[in-house]
mmCIF file of C-alpha atoms in Angstrom:
data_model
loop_
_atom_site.group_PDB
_atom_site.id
_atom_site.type_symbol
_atom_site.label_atom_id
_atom_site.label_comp_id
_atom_site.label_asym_id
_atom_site.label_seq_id
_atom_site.Cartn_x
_atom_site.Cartn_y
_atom_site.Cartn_z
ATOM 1 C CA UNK A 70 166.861 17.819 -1.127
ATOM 2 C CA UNK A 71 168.423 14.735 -3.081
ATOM 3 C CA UNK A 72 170.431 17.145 -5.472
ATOM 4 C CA UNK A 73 172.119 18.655 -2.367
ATOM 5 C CA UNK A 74 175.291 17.467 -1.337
ATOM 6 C CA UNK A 75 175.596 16.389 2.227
ATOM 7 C CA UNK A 76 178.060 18.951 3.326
ATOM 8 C CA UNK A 77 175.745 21.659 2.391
ATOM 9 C CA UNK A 78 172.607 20.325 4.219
ATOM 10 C CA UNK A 79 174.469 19.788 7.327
ATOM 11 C CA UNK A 80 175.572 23.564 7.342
ATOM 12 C CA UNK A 81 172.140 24.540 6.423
ATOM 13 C CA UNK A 82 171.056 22.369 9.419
ATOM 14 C CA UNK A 83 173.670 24.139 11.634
ATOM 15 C CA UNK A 84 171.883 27.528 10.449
ATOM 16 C CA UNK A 85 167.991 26.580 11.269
ATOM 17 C CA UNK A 86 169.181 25.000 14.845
ATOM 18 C CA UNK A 87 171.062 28.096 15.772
ATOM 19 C CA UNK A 88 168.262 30.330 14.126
ATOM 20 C CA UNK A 89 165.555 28.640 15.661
ATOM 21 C CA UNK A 90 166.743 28.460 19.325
ATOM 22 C CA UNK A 91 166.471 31.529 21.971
ATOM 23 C CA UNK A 92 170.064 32.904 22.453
ATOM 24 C CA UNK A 93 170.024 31.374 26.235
ATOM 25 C CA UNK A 94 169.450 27.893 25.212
ATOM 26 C CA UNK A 95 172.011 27.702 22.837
ATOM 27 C CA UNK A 96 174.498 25.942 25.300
ATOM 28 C CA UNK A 97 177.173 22.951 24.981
ATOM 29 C CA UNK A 98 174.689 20.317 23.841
ATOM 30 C CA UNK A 99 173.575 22.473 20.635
ATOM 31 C CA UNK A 100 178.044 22.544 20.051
ATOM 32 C CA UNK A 101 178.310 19.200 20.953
ATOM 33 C CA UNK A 102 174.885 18.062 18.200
ATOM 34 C CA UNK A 103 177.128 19.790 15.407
ATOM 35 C CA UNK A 104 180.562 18.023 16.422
ATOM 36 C CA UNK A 105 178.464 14.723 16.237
ATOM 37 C CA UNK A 106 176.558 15.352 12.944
ATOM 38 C CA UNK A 107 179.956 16.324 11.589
ATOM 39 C CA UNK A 108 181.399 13.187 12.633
ATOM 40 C CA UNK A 109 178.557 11.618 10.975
ATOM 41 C CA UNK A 110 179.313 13.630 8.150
ATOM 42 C CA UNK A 111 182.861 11.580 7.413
ATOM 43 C CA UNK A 112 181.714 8.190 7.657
ATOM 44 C CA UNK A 113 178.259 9.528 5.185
ATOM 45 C CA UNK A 114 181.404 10.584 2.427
ATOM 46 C CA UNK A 115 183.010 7.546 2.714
ATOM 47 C CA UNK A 116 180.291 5.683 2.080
ATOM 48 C CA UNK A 117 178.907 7.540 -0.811
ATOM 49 C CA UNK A 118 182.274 7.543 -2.619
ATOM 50 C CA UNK A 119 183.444 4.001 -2.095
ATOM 51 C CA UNK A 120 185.982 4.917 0.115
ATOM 52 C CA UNK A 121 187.999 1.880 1.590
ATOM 53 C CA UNK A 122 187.234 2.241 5.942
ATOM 54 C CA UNK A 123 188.900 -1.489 6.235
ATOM 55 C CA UNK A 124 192.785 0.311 4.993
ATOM 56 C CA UNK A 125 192.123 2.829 7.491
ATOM 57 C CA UNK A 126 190.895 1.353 10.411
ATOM 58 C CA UNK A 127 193.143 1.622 13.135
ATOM 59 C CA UNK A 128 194.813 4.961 11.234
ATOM 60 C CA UNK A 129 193.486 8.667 12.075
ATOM 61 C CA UNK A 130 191.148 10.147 9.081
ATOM 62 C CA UNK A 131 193.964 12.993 7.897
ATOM 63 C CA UNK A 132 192.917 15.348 11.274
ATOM 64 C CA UNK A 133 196.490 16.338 13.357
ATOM 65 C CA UNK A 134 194.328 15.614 16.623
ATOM 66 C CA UNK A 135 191.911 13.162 16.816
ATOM 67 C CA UNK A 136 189.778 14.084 20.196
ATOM 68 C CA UNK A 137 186.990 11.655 21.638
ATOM 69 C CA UNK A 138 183.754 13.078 22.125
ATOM 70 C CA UNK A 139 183.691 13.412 25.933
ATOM 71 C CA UNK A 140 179.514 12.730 25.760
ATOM 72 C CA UNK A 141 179.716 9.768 23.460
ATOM 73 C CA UNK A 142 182.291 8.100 25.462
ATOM 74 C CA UNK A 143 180.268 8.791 27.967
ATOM 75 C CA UNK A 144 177.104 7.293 26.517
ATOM 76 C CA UNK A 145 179.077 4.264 25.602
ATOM 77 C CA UNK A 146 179.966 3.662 29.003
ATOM 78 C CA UNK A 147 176.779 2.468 29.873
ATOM 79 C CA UNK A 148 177.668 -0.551 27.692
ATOM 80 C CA UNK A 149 179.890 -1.948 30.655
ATOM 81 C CA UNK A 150 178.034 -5.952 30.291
ATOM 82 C CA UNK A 151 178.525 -5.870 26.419
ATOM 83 C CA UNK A 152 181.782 -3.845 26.112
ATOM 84 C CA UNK A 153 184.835 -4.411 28.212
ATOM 85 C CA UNK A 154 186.099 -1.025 29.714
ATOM 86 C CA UNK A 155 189.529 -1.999 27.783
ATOM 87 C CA UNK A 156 187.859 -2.415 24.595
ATOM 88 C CA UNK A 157 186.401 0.851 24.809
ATOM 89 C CA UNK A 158 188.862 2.925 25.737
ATOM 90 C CA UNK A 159 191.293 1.671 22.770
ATOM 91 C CA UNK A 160 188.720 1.585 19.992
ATOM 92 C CA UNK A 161 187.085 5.059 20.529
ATOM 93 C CA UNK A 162 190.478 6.225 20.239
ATOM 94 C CA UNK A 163 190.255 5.672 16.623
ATOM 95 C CA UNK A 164 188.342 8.115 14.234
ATOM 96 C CA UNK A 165 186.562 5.319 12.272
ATOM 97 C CA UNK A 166 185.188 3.491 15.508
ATOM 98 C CA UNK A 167 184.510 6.349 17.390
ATOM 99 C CA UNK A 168 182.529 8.120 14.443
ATOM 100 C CA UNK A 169 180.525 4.472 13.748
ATOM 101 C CA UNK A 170 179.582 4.568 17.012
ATOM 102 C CA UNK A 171 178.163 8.192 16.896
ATOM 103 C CA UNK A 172 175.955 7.482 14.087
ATOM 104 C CA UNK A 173 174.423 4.578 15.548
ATOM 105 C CA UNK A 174 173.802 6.357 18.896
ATOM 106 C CA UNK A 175 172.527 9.783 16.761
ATOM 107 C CA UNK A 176 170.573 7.049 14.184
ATOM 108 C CA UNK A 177 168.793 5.294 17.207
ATOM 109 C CA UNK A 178 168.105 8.834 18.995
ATOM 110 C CA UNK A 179 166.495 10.575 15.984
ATOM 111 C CA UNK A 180 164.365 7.523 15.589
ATOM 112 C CA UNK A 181 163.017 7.203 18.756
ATOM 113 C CA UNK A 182 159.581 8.851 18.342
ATOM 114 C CA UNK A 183 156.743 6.215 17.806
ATOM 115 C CA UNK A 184 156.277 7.620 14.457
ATOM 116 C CA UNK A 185 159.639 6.135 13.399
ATOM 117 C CA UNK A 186 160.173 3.495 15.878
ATOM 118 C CA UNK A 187 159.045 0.595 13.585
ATOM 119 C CA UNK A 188 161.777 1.883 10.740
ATOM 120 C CA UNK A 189 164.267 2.199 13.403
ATOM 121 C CA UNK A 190 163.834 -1.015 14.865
ATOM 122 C CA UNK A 191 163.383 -2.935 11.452
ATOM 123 C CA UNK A 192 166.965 -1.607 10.453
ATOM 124 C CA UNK A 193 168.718 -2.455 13.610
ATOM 125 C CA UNK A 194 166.862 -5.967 13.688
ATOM 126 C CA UNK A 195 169.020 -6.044 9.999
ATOM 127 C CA UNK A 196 171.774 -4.449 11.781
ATOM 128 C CA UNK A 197 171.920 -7.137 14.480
ATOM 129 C CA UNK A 198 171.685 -10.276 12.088
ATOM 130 C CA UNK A 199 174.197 -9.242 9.985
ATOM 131 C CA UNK A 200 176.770 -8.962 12.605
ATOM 132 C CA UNK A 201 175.658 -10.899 15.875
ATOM 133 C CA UNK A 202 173.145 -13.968 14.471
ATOM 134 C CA UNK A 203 175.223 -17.172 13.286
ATOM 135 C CA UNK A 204 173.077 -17.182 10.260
ATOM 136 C CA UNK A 205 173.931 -13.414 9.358
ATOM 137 C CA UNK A 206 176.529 -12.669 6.990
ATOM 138 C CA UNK A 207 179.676 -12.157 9.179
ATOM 139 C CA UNK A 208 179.426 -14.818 11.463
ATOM 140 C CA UNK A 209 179.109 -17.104 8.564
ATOM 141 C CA UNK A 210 181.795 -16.313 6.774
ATOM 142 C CA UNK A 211 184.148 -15.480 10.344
ATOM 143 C CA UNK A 212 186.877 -18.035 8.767
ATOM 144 C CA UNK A 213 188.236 -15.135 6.170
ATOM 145 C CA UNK A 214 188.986 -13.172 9.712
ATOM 146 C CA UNK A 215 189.585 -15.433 12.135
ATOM 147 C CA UNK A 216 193.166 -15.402 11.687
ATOM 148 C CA UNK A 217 193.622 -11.565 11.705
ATOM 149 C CA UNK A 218 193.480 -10.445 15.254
ATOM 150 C CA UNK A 219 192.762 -6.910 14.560
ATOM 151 C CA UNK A 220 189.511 -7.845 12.498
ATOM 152 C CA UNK A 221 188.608 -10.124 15.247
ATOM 153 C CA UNK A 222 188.956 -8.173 18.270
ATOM 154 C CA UNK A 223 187.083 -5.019 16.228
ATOM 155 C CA UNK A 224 184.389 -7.311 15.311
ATOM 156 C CA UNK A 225 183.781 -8.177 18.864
ATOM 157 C CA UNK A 226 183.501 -4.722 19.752
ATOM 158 C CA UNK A 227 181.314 -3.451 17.117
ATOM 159 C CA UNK A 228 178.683 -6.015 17.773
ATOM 160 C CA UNK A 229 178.986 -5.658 21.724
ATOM 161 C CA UNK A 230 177.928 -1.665 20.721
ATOM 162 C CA UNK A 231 175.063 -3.433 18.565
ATOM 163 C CA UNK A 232 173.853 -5.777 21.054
ATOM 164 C CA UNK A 233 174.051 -3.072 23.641
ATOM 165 C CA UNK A 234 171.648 -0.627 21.175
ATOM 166 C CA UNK A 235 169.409 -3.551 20.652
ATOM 167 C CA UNK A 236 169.122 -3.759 24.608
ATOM 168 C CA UNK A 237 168.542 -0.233 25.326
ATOM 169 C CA UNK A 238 166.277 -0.198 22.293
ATOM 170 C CA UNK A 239 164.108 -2.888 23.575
ATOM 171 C CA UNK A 240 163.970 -0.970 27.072
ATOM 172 C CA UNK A 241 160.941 1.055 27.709
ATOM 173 C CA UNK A 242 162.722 3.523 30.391
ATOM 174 C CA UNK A 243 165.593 3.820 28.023
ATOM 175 C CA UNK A 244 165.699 7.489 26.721
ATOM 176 C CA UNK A 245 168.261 8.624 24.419
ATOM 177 C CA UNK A 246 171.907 7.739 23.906
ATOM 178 C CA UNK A 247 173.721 11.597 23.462
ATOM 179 C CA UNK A 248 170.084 13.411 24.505
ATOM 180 C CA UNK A 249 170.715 15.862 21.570
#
């Protein structure tokens, strides 16, 4: 599996979902699971091949159309005490936010099991510190962005989505995020 590039797993992914469910289950949340793990699927490239997210934050990722996911705005809106409804609405309107947000919400759903809970909850504890904990990384070095807005006012929403996973997380009647 390492030698196979990402692309090519998701599609084979695509293949043993559709293959593997009856033809009457295969509804709008099995098209909605591939629109997500291909969002995932951008940020995963980026990543991989040092791509610079920070130039292209607020800019669309080369699509004509950018479109929101209807059910991962909706999921987000559950986030009203950490997340103002402003905030929201103007930073899942761009590609890189909206996709981060996706594979944090698909990261914490696959992970939910007991079986991976532990893993799950180790990486979001790292998650958390490095962006919410005055000790972690950004918080204490916030002085090389305090002065740009834009940072600012993206950092405040990325750790509101964070703080909001860490909540739900710690929630025992807390299912999924996308239920996917």
């Amino acid at each position: 599996m390492r030698n196979i590039p990402f692309g090519i797993w998701l599609n084979y992914y695509h293949l043993e979902l559709w293959s593997y469910i009856p033809y009457i289950i295969k509804s709008i949340n099995q098209q909605i699971t591939v629109i997500i793990y291909n969002l995932i699927k951008f940020l995963r490239n980026a990543a991989a091949h040092s791509n610079c997210l920070m130039s292209s934050i607020m800019k669309p990722k080369g699509e004509k159309k950018f479109r929101k996911t209807i059910k991962l705005t909706n999921a987000l809106s559950q986030a009203q005490k950490e997340i103002s409804l402003h905030a929201r609405s103007k930073y899942m309107a761009y590609p890189a936010f909206h996709d981060f947000v996706a594979l944090l919400f698909v990261y914490n759903d696959l992970l939910k099991e007991a079986a991976n809970r532990n893993m799950r909850d180790k990486t979001m504890d790292e998650l958390y510190h490095f962006f919410c904990e005055k000790d972690g990384r950004v918080l204490k070095y916030k002085e090389y962005f305090e002065k740009n807005q834009v940072i600012a006012e993206a950092y405040k929403f990325i750790s509101g989505v964070i703080q909001y996973i860490k909540k739900q997380n710690n929630n025992p009647k807390h299912k999924r995020y996308l239920k996917i």
